Structure formats: structure tokens, C-alpha cells
Short mmCIF file of C-alpha atoms in Angstrom, two decimals:
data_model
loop_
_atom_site.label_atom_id
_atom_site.label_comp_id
_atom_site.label_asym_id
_atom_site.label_seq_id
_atom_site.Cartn_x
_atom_site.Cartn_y
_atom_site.Cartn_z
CA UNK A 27 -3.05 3.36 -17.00
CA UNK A 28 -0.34 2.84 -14.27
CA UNK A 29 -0.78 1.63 -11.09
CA UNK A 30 -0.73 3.76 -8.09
CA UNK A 31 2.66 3.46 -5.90
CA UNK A 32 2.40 0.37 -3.33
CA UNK A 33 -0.44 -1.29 -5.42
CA UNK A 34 0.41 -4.26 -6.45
CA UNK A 35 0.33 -7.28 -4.03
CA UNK A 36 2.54 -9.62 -3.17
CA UNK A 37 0.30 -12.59 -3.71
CA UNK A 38 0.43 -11.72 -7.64
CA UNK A 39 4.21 -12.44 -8.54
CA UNK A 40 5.97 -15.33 -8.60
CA UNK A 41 9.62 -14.82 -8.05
CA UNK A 42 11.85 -15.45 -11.13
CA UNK A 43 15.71 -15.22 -10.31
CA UNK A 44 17.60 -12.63 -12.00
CA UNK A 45 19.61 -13.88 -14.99
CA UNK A 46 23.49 -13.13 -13.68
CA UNK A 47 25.94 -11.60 -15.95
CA UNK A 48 29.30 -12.79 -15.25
CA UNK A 49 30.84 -9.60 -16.50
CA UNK A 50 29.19 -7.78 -13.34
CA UNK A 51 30.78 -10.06 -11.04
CA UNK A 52 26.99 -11.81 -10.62
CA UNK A 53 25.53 -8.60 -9.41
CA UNK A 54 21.94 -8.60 -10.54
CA UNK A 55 19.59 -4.43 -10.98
CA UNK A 56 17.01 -4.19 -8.19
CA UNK A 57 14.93 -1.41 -9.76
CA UNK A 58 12.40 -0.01 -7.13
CA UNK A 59 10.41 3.37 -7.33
CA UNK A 60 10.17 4.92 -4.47
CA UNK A 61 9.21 8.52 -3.59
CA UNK A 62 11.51 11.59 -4.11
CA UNK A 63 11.70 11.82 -0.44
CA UNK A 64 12.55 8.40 0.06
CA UNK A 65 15.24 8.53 -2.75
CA UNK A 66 16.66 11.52 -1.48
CA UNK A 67 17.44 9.94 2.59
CA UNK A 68 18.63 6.48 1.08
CA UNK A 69 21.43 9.30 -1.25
CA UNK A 70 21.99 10.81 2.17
CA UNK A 71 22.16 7.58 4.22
CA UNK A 72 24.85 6.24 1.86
CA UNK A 73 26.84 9.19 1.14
CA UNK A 74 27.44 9.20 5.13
CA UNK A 75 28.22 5.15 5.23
CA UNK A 76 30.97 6.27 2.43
CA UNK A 77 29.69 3.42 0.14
CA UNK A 78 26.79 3.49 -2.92
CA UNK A 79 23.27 3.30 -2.95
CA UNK A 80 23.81 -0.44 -4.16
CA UNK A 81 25.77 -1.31 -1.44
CA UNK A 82 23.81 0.32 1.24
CA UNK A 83 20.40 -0.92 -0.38
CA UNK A 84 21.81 -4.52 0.29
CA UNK A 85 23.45 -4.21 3.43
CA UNK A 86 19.51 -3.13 4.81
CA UNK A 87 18.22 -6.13 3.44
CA UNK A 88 20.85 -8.41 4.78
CA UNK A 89 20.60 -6.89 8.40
CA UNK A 90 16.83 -6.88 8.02
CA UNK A 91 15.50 -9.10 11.07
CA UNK A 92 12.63 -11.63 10.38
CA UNK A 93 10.08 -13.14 12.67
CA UNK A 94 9.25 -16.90 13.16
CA UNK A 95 7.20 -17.03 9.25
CA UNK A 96 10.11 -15.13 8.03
CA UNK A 97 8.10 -12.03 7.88
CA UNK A 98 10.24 -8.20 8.54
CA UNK A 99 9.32 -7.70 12.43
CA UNK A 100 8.86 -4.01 11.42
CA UNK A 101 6.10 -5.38 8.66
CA UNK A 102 3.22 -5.47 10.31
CA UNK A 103 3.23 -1.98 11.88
CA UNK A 104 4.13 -0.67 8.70
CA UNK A 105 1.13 -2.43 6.14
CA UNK A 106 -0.87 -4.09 8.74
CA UNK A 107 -1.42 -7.88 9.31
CA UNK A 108 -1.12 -10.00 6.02
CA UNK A 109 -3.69 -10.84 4.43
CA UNK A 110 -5.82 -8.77 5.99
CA UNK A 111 -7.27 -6.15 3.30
CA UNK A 112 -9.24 -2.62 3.68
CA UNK A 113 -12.99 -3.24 3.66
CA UNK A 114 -14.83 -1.31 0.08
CA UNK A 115 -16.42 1.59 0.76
CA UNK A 116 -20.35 1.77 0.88
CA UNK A 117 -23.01 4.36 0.61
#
């Protein structure tokens, strides 16, 4: 069975580097799923910057500020402290 959308922690991978392929210039796939809705305002955002989804994708994550543990700064608003977990339900 699949795993509901935002599951899976971060705690559970290991990064492996992307194998580059020197006929794509060493561009490497970043694969996400996201929702339709989500999908749908990055197409939007892009086509109005004039460049791809690629390049747009990239240019967030470059311009993406960090805090002192190298954490996003919009992070914890967004998924809550790390670490911290929701409590199981009872009763």
C-alpha cells in the first residue's frame, strides 16, 4: 500500500547523490509529487518568470534562506518544530 502524501520522514533517508549524465550537461531529475494544486501555481509561476518548471524549481531552492542549523526559516511554521511529533490518539 502507498504511503500517504508528506509521510515519510526525513530521519529515514540517507542522501545518495544523483549519478550525472554528461550528455545533460550534469543536470540530475528531481521527481517530487505534489498536489494538483500545487503543480498547477509552480506551471503558472514559471510560465510568468518566462523560464521552465526546472529552472524555476531551482532558482526557489537556491534563494531559499536558512537559519543558524541550516534549517528553511519558513520550516517551522510550516511542519512545526523538528523533531517534535503528534501525540497517538487514545480512547
Amino acid at each position: 500500500m502507498a504511503r500517504p502524501y508528506g509521510s515519510r520522514d526525513a530521519e529515514e533517508r540517507e542522501y545518495v547523490p544523483p549519478v550525472r549524465d554528461k550528455k545533460r550537461h550534469g543536470l540530475v531529475r528531481l521527481s517530487p509529487m505534489v498536489p494538483a494544486e500545487v503543480h498547477a501555481a509552480a506551471y503558472a509561476n514559471a510560465r510568468a518568470a518566462g523560464v521552465s518548471m526546472g529552472k524555476y524549481l531551482a532558482e526557489l531552492i537556491r534563494r531559499d534562506q536558512l537559519d543558524e542549523s541550516g534549517c528553511p526559516v519558513w520550516a517551522p511554521e510550516a511542519f512545526g518544530e523538528p523533531g517534535q511529533r503528534e501525540l497517538p490518539m487514545t480512547g
